[in-house]
Short mmCIF file of C-alpha atoms and ligand atoms in Angstrom, two decimals:
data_model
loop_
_atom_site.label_atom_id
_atom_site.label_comp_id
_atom_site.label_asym_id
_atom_site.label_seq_id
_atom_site.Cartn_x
_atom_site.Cartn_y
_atom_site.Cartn_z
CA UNK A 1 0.00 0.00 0.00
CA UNK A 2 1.07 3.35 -0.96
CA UNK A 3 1.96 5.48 2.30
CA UNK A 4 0.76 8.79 -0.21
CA UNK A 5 -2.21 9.36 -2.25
CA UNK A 6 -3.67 11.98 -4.71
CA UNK A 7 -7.38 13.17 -4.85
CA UNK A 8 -9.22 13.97 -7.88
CA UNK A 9 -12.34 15.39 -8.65
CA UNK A 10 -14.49 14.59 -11.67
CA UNK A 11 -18.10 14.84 -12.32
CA UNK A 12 -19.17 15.08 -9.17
CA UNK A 13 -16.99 11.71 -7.50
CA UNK A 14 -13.48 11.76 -5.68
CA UNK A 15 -11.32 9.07 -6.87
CA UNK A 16 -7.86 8.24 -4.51
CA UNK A 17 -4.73 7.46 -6.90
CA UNK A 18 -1.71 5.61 -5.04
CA UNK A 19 1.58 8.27 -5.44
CA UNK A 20 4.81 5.95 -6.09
CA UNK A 21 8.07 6.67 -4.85
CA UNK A 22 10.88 6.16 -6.56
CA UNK A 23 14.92 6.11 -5.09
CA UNK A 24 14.98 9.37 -5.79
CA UNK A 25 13.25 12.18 -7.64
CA UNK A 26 9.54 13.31 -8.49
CA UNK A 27 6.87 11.03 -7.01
CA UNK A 28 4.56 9.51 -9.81
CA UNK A 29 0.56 9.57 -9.21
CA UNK A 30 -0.14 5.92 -10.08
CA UNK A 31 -3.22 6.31 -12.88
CA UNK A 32 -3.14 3.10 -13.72
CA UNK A 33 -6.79 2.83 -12.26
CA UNK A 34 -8.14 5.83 -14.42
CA UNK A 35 -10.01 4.71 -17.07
CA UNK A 36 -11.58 1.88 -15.72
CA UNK A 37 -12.46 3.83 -12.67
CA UNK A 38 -14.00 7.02 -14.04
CA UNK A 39 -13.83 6.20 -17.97
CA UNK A 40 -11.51 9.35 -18.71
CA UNK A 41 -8.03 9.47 -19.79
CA UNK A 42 -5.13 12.11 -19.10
CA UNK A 43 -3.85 13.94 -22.25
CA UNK A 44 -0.11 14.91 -22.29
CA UNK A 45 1.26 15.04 -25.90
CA UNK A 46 5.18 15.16 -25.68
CA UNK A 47 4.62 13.02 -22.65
CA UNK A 48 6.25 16.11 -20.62
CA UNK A 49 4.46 15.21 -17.05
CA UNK A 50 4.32 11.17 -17.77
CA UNK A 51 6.37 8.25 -16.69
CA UNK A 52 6.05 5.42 -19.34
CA UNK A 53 8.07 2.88 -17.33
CA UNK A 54 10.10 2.50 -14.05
CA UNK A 55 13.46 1.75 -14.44
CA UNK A 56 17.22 1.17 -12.40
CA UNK A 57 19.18 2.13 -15.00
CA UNK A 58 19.61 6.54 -15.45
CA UNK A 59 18.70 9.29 -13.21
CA UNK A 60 18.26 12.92 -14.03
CA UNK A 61 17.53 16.03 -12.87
CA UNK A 62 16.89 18.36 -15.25
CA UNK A 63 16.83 21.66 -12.49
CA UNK A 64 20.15 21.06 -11.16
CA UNK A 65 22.24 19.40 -13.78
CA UNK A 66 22.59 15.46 -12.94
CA UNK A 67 23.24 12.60 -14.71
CA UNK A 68 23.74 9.27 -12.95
CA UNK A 69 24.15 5.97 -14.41
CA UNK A 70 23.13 3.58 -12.17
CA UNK A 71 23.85 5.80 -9.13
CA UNK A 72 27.40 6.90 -10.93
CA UNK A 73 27.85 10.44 -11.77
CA UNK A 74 28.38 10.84 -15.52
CA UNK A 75 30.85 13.56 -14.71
CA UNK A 76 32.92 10.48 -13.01
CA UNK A 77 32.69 8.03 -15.40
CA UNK A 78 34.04 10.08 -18.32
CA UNK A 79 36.70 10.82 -16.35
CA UNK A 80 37.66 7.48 -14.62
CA UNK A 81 35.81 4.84 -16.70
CA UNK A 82 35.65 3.50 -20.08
CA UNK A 83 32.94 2.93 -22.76
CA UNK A 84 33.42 -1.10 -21.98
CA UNK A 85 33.16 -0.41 -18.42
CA UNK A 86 29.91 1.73 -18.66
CA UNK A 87 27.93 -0.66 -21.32
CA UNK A 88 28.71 -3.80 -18.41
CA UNK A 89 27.93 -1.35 -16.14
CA UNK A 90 23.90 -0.33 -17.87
CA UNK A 91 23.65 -3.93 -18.72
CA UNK A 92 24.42 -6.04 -15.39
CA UNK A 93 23.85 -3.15 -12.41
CA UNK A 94 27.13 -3.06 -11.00
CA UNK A 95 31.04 -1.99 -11.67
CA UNK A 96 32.94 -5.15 -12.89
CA UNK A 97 35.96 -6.56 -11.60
CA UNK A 98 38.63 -6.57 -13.94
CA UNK A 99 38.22 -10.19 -14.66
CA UNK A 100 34.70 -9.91 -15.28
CA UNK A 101 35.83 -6.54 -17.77
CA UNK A 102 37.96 -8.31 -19.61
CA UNK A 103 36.08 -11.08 -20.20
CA UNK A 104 32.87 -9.09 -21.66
CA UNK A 105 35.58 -7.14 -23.65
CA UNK A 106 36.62 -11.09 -25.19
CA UNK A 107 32.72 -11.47 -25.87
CA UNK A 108 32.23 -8.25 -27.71
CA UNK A 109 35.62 -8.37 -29.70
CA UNK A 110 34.16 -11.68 -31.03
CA UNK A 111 30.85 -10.12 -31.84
CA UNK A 112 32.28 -7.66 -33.96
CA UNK A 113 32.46 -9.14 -37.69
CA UNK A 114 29.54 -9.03 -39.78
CA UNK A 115 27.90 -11.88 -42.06
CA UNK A 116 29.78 -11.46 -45.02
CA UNK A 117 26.68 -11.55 -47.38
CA UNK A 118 25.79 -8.41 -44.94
CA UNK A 119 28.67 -6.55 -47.22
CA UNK A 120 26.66 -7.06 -50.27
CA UNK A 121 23.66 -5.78 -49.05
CA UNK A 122 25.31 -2.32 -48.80
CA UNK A 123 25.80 -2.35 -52.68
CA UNK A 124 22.57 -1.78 -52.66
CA UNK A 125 22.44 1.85 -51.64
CA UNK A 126 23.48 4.66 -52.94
CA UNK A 127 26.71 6.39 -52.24
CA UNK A 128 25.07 9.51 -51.34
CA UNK A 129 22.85 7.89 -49.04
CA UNK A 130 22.88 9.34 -45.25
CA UNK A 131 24.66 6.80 -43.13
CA UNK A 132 21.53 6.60 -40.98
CA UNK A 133 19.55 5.82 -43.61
CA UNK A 134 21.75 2.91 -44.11
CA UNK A 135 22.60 2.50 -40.48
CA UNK A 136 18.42 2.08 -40.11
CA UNK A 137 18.12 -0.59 -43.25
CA UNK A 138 21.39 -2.85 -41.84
CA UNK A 139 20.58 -3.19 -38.26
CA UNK A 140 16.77 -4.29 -39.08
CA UNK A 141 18.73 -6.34 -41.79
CA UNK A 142 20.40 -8.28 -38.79
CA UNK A 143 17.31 -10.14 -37.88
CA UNK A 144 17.45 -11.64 -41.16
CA UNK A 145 20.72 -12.88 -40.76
CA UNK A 146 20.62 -13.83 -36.99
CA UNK A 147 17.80 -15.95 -36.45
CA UNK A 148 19.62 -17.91 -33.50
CA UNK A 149 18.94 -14.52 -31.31
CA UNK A 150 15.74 -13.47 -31.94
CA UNK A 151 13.52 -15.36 -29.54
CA UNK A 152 12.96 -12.33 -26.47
CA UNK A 153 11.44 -15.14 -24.35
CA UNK A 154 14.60 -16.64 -23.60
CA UNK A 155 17.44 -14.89 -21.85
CA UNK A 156 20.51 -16.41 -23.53
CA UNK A 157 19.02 -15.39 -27.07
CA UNK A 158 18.89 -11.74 -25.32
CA UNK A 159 21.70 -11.82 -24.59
CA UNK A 160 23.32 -12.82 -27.26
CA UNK A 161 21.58 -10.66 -29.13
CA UNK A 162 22.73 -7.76 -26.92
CA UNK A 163 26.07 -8.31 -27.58
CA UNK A 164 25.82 -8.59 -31.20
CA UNK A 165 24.35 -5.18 -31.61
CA UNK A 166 26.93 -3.45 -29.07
CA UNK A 167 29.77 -5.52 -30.75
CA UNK A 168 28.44 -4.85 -34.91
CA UNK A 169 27.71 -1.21 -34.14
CA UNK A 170 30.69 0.23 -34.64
CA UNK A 171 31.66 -2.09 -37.82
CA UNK A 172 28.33 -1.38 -39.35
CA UNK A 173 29.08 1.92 -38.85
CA UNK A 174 32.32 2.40 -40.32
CA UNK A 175 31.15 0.24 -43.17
CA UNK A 176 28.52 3.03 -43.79
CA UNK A 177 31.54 5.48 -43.63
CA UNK A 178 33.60 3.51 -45.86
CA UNK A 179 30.61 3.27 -48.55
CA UNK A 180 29.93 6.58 -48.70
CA UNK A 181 33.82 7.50 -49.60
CA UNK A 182 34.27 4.55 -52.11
CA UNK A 183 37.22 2.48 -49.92
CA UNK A 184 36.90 -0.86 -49.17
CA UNK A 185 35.40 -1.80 -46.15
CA UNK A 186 37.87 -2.85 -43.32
CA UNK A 187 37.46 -5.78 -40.89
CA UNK A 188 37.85 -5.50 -37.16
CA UNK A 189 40.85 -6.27 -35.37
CA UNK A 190 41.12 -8.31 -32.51
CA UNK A 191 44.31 -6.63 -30.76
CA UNK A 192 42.63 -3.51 -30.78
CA UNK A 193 39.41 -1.78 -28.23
CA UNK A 194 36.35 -1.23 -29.15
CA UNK A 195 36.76 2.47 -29.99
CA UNK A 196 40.24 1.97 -31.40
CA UNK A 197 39.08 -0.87 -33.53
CA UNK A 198 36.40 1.83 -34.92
CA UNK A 199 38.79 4.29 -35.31
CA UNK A 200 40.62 1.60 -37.60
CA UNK A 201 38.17 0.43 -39.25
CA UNK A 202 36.59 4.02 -40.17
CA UNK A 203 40.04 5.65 -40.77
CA UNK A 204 41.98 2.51 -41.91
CA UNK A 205 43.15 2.05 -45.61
CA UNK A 206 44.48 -1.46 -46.80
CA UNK A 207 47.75 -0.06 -48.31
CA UNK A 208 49.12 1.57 -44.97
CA UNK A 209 49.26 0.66 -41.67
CA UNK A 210 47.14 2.80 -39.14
CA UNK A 211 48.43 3.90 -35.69
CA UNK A 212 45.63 4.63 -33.38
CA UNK A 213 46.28 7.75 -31.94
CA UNK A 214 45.66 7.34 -28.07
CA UNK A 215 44.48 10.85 -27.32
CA UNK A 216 41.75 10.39 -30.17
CA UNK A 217 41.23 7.11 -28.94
CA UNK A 218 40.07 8.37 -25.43
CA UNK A 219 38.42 11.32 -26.27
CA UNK A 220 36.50 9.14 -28.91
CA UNK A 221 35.40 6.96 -26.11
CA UNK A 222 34.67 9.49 -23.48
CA UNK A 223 32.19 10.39 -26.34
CA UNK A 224 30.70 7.26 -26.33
CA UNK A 225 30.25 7.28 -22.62
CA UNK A 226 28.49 10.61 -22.51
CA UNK A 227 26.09 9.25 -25.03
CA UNK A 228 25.54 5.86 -23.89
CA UNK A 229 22.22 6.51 -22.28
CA UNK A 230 19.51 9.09 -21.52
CA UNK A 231 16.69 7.82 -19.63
CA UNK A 232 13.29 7.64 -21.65
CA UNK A 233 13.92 9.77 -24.29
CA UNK A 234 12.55 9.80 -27.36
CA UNK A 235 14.92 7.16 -29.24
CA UNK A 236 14.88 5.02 -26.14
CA UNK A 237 11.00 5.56 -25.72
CA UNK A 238 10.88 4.22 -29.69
CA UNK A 239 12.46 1.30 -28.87
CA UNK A 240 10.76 0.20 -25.86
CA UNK A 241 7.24 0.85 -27.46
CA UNK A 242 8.57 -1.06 -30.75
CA UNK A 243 10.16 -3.82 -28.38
CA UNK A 244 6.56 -3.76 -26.15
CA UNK A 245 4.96 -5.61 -28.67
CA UNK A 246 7.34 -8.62 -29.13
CA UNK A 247 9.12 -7.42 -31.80
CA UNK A 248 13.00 -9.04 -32.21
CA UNK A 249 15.74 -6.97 -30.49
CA UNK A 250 17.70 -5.76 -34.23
CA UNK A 251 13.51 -4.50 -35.85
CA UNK A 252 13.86 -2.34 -31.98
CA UNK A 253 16.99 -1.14 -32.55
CA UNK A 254 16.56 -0.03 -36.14
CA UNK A 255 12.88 1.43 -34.90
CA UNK A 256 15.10 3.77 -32.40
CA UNK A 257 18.17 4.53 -35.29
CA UNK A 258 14.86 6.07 -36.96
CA UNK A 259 13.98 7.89 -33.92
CA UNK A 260 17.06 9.21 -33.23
CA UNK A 261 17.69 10.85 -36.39
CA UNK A 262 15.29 13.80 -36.38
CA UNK A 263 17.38 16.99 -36.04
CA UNK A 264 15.41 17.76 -32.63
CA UNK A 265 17.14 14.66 -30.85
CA UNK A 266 19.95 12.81 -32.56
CA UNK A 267 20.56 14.53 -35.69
CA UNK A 268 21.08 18.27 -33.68
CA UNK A 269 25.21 17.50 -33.56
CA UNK A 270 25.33 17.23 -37.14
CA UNK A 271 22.90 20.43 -37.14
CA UNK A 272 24.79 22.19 -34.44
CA UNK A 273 28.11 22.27 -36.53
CA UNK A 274 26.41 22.95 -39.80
CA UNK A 275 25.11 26.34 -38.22
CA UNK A 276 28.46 27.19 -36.47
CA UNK A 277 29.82 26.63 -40.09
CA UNK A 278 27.38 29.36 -41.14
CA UNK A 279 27.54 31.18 -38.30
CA UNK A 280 31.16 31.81 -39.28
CA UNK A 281 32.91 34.75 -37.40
CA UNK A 282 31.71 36.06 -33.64
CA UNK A 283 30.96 39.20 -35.06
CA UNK A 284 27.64 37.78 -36.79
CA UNK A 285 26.66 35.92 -33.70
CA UNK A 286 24.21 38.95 -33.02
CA UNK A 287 22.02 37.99 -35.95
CA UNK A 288 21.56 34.42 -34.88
CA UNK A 289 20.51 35.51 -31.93
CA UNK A 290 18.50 37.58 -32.93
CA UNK A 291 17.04 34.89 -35.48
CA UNK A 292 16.48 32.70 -32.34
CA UNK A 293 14.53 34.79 -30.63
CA UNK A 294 12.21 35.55 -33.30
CA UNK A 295 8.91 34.28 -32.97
CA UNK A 296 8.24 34.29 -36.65
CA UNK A 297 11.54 32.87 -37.29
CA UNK A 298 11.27 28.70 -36.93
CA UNK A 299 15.44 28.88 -36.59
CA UNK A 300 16.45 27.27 -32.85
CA UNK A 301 20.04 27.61 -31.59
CA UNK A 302 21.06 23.97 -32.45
CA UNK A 303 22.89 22.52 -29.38
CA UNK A 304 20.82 24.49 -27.18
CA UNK A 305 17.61 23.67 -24.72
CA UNK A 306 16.73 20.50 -23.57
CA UNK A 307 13.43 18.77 -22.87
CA UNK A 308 14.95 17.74 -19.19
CA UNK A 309 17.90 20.44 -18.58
CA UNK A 310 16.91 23.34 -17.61
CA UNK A 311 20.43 23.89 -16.38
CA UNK A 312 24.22 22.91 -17.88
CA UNK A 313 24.35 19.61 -19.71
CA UNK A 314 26.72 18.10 -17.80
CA UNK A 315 27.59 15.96 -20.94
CA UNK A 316 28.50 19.68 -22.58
CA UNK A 317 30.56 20.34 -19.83
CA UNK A 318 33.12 17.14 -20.75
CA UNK A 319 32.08 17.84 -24.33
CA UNK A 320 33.88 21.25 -23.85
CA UNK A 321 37.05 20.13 -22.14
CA UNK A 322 37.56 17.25 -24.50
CA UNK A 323 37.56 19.64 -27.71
CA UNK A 324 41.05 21.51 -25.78
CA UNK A 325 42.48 17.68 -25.33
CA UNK A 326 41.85 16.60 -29.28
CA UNK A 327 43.18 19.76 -30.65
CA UNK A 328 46.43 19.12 -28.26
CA UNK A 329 46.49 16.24 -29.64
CA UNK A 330 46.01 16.36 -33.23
CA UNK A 331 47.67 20.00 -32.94
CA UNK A 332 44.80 21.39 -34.60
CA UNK A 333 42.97 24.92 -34.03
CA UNK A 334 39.41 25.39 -35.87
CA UNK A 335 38.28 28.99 -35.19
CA UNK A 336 34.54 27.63 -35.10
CA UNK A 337 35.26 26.76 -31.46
CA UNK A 338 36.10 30.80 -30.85
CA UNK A 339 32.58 31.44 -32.59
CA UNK A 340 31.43 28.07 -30.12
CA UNK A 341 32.50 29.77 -26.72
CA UNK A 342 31.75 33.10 -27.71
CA UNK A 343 28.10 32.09 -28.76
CA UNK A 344 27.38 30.44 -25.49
CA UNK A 345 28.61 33.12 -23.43
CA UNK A 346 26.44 35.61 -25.21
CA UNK A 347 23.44 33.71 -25.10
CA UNK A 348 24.27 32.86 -21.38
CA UNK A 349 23.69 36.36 -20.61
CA UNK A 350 20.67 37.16 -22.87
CA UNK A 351 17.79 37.54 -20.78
CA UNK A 352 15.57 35.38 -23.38
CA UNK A 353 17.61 32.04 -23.19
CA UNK A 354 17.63 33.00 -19.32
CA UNK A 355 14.45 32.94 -19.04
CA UNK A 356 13.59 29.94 -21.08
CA UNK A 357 16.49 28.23 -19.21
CA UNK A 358 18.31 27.43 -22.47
CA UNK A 359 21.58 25.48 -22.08
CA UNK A 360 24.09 24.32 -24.17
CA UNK A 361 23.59 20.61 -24.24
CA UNK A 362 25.79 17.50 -25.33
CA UNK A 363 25.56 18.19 -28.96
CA UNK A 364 26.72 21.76 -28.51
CA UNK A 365 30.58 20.98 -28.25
CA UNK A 366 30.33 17.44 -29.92
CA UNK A 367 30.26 18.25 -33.65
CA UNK A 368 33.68 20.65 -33.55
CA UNK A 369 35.40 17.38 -31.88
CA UNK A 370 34.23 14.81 -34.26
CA UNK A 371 34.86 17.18 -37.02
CA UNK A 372 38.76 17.46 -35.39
CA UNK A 373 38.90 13.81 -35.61
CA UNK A 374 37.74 13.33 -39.37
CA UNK A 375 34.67 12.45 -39.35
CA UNK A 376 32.25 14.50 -41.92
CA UNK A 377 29.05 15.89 -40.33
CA UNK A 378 26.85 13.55 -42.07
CA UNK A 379 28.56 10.62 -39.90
CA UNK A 380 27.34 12.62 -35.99
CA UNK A 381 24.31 11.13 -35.64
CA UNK A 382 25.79 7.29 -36.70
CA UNK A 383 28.26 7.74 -33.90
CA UNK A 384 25.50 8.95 -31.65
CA UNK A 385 23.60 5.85 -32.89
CA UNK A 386 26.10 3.29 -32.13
CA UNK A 387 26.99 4.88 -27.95
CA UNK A 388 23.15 4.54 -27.40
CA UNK A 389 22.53 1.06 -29.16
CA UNK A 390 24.06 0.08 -25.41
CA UNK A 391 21.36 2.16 -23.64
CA UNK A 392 18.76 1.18 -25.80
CA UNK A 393 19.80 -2.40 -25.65
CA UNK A 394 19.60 -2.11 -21.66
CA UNK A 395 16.63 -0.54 -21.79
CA UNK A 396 15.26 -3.12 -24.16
CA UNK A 397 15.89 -5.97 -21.79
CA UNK A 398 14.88 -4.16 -18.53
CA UNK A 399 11.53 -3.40 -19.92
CA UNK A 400 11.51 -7.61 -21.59
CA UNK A 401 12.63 -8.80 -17.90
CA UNK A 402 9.83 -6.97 -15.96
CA UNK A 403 6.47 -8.86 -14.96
CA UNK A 404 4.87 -5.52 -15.12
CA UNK A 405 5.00 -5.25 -18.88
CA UNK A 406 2.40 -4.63 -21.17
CA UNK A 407 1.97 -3.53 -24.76
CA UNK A 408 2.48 0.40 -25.06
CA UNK A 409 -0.88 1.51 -26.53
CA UNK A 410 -1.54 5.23 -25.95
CA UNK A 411 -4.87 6.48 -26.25
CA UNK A 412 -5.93 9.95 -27.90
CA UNK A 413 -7.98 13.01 -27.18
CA UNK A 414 -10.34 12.17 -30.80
CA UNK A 415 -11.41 15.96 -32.43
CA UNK A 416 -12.85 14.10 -35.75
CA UNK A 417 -16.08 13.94 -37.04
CA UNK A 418 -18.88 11.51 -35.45
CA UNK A 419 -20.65 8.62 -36.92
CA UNK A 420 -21.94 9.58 -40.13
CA UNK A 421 -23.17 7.89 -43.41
CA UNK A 422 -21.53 6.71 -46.46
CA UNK A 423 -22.02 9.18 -49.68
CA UNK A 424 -21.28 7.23 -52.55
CA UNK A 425 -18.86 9.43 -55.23
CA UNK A 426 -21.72 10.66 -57.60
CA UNK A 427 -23.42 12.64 -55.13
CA UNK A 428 -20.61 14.27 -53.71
N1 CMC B 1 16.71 28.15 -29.62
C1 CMC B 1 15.79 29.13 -29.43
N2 CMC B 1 14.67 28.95 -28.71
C2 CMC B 1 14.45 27.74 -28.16
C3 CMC B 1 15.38 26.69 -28.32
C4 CMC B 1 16.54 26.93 -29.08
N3 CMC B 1 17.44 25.96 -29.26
N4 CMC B 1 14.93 25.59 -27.67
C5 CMC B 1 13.75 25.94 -27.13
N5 CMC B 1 13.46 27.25 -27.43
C6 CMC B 1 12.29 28.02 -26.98
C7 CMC B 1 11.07 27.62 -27.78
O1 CMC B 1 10.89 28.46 -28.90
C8 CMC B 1 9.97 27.79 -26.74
O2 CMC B 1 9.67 29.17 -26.67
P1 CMC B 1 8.15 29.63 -26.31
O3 CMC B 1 7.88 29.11 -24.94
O4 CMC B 1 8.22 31.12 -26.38
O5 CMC B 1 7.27 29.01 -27.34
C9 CMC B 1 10.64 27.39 -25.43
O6 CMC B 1 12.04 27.61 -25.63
C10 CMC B 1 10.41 25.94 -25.05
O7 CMC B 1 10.74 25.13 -26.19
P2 CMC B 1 10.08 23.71 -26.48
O8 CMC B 1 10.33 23.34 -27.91
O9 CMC B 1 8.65 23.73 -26.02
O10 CMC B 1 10.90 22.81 -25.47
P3 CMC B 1 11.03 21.27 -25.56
O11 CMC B 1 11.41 20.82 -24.21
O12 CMC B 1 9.83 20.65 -26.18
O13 CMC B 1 12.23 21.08 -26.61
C11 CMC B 1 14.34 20.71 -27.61
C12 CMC B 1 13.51 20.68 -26.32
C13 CMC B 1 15.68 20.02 -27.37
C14 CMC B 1 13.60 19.95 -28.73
C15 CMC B 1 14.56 22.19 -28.01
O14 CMC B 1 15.22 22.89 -26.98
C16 CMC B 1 15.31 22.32 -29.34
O15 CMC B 1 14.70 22.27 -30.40
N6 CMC B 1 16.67 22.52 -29.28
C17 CMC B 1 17.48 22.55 -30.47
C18 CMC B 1 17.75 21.13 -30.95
C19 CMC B 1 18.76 20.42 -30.08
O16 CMC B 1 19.81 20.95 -29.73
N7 CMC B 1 18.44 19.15 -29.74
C20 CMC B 1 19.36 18.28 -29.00
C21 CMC B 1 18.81 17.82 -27.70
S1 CMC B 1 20.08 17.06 -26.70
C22 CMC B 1 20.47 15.59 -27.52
C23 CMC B 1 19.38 14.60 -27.46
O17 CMC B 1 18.96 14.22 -26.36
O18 CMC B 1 19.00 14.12 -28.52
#
């Protein structure tokens, strides 16, 4: 029994809701009850004051700036961790040992190769094609060529199937790369990590021998860490609703690569850089600005705001220090980071972002690195993709694993026509 409860009034009758707590954060009034209590539902499009699911896995608060993955401050882990360490970590609950690390890191590396037929199948795109777009037809393409993973009822086939998509990510990726720049595609190797072994395969060219560069190499999988997982946002809320319905893990995943892309979620690093590109020089900062708070204008400061944060990112926060480390590194200097700093600190102190609480979040800093690296703008997103494929995979099997679930069916607030009768063409 619930120690809290919530009145409500409708027509006439008081109805007493149970109020969940959770370890921390907002309670949640338990509706549950609603419908088949007084026959209405609640309407929140955007699901701003809803919680779909309950779940162990990320904590945030928005107000003051916190990220925790299971209980470990993100903050931390970029520092201290690695993107290994954190996937184990969203998957099983707990820190490994370092015999229990470097075993899962054995089970990934031999994940990581792709059906050779799997090759062929990206001959059939274009070479113009947006690496989602082929990032979204090859991962459902997996549950044609996996069938030994596919049944969600039992755990070792989860499993498995888990670390398949975590391990093919980043080779699926880089394949995409690789396609789109017309060099062959390279396989993964063994001796390498996970992010070095993407940097290889991405960067890699048959005729020379490639040297991972161990700055890039970290600051490539600090990025990974910082996107590994979000809660239930919208990618993550894709999936589980896809995977609510029985569907196999890879037709999930691919349903949340979709997601993800839209340039309001996923797709705003790519976005971000393309309008610091534009943006050029600090001096014409003032008419972006100005652009962004025009009502009439649809332009958004890409990188900024944040359905949750209405504070710092504190993903932007490492996102910012690790663009100082790569250009040490690669001894590079891009001037678009000048127009980067100079644009937050303007907007910091114009009363209308203020006001609306409008942060720079992780995709803010995260373009100007990747773009320091190599990587084109077209390929953000696919890198965002293949950190979160471990969230969403964790997700996925939280939600599969919990008596409690049911098929996500939403209902609607209908503003059509009523019942009315057929006209047939001629007398319309
Ligand atoms: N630039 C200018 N104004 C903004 C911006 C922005 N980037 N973001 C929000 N606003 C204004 C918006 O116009 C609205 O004003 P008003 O109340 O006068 O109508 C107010 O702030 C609230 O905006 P909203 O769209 O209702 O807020 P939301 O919580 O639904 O949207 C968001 C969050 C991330 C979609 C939005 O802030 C945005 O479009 N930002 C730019 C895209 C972006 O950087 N997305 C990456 C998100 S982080 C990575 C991820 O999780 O995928």
């Amino acid at each position: 029994m619930a120690d809290k409860h919530a009145k409500l009034e409708l027509g006439g009758q008081t109805y007493d809701f149970p109020v969940l707590e959770g370890s921390t954060g907002p309670d949640v009034v338990d509706i549950r009850k609603l419908y088949g209590l007084t026959g209405a539902f609640t309407f929140d499009p955007g699901y701003k004051s809803t919680a779909s699911c309950e779940s162990a896995l990320t904590y945030i608060d928005g107000d003051e700036g916190v990220l925790l993955h299971r209980g470990y401050p993100i903050g931390q882990l970029a520092e201290h961790s690695s993107f290994m360490e954190v996937s184990y970590l969203l998957l099983n609950g707990e820190l490994p040992s370092k015999a229990v690390l470097d075993e899962f890191e054995f089970t990934i590396t031999r994940h990581t190769m792709l059906h050779e037929q799997l090759a062929q199948f990206y001959r059939g795109f274009r070479r113009d094609a947006h690496p989602m777009a082929v990032m979204c037809g090859v991962v459902g393409a997996l549950s044609a060529f996996y069938h030994d993973s596919t049944d969600i009822s039992d755990p070792h086939q989860r499993k498995i199937a888990s670390h398949r998509l975590i391990a093919k990510m980043p080779t699926i990726a880089a394949m995409a790369y690789k396609y789109s720049v017309g060099q062959p595609f390279i396989y993964p190797d063994n001796r390498l990590s996970y992010t070095g072994n993407f940097l290889k395969m991405t960067f890699g060219v048959p005729a020379e021998e490639y040297e991972v560069i161990p700055a890039v190499e970290r600051a490539m999988d600090r990025i990974f860490i910082l996107h590994a997982d979000h809660e239930q946002n919208a990618s993550t809320s894709t999936v589980r609703l896809a995977g609510s319905s029985g569907a196999n893990p890879f037709a999930c995943i691919a349903a949340g690569i979709a997601c993800l892309w839209g340039p309001a979620h996923g797709g705003a690093n790519e976005a971000a850089l393309n309008m610091l590109r534009e943006i050029g020089t600090p001096d014409r900062i003032g008419h972006y600005i100005d652009r962004a708070k025009d009502k009439n204008d649809p332009f958004r400061l890409m990188g900024f705001g944040h359905r949750v944060y209405k504070n710092y990112d504190p993903r932007a926060t490492v996102m910012q220090k690790t663009v100082r480390e790569v250009f040490d590194a690669l001894n590079v200097k891009d001037p678009i980071f000048e127009t980067a700093l100079r644009l937050e600190e303007i907007a910091l102190s114009d009363p209308y972002f203020a006001e609306k609480k409008l942060f720079p979040n992780v995709d803010f800093y995260s373009g100007i690195i990747l773009s320091a690296i190599g990587f084109p703008t077209t390929m953000f997103t696919a890198l965002f993709a293949l950190a979160r494929t471990v969230g969403w995979v964790a997700q996925w099997n939280e939600m599969i694993s919990d008596p409690g679930q049911v098929i996500g069916r939403p209902r609607q607030l209908y503003t059509g026509p009523t019942e009315r009768d057929y006209v047939p063409v001629e007398q319309r």
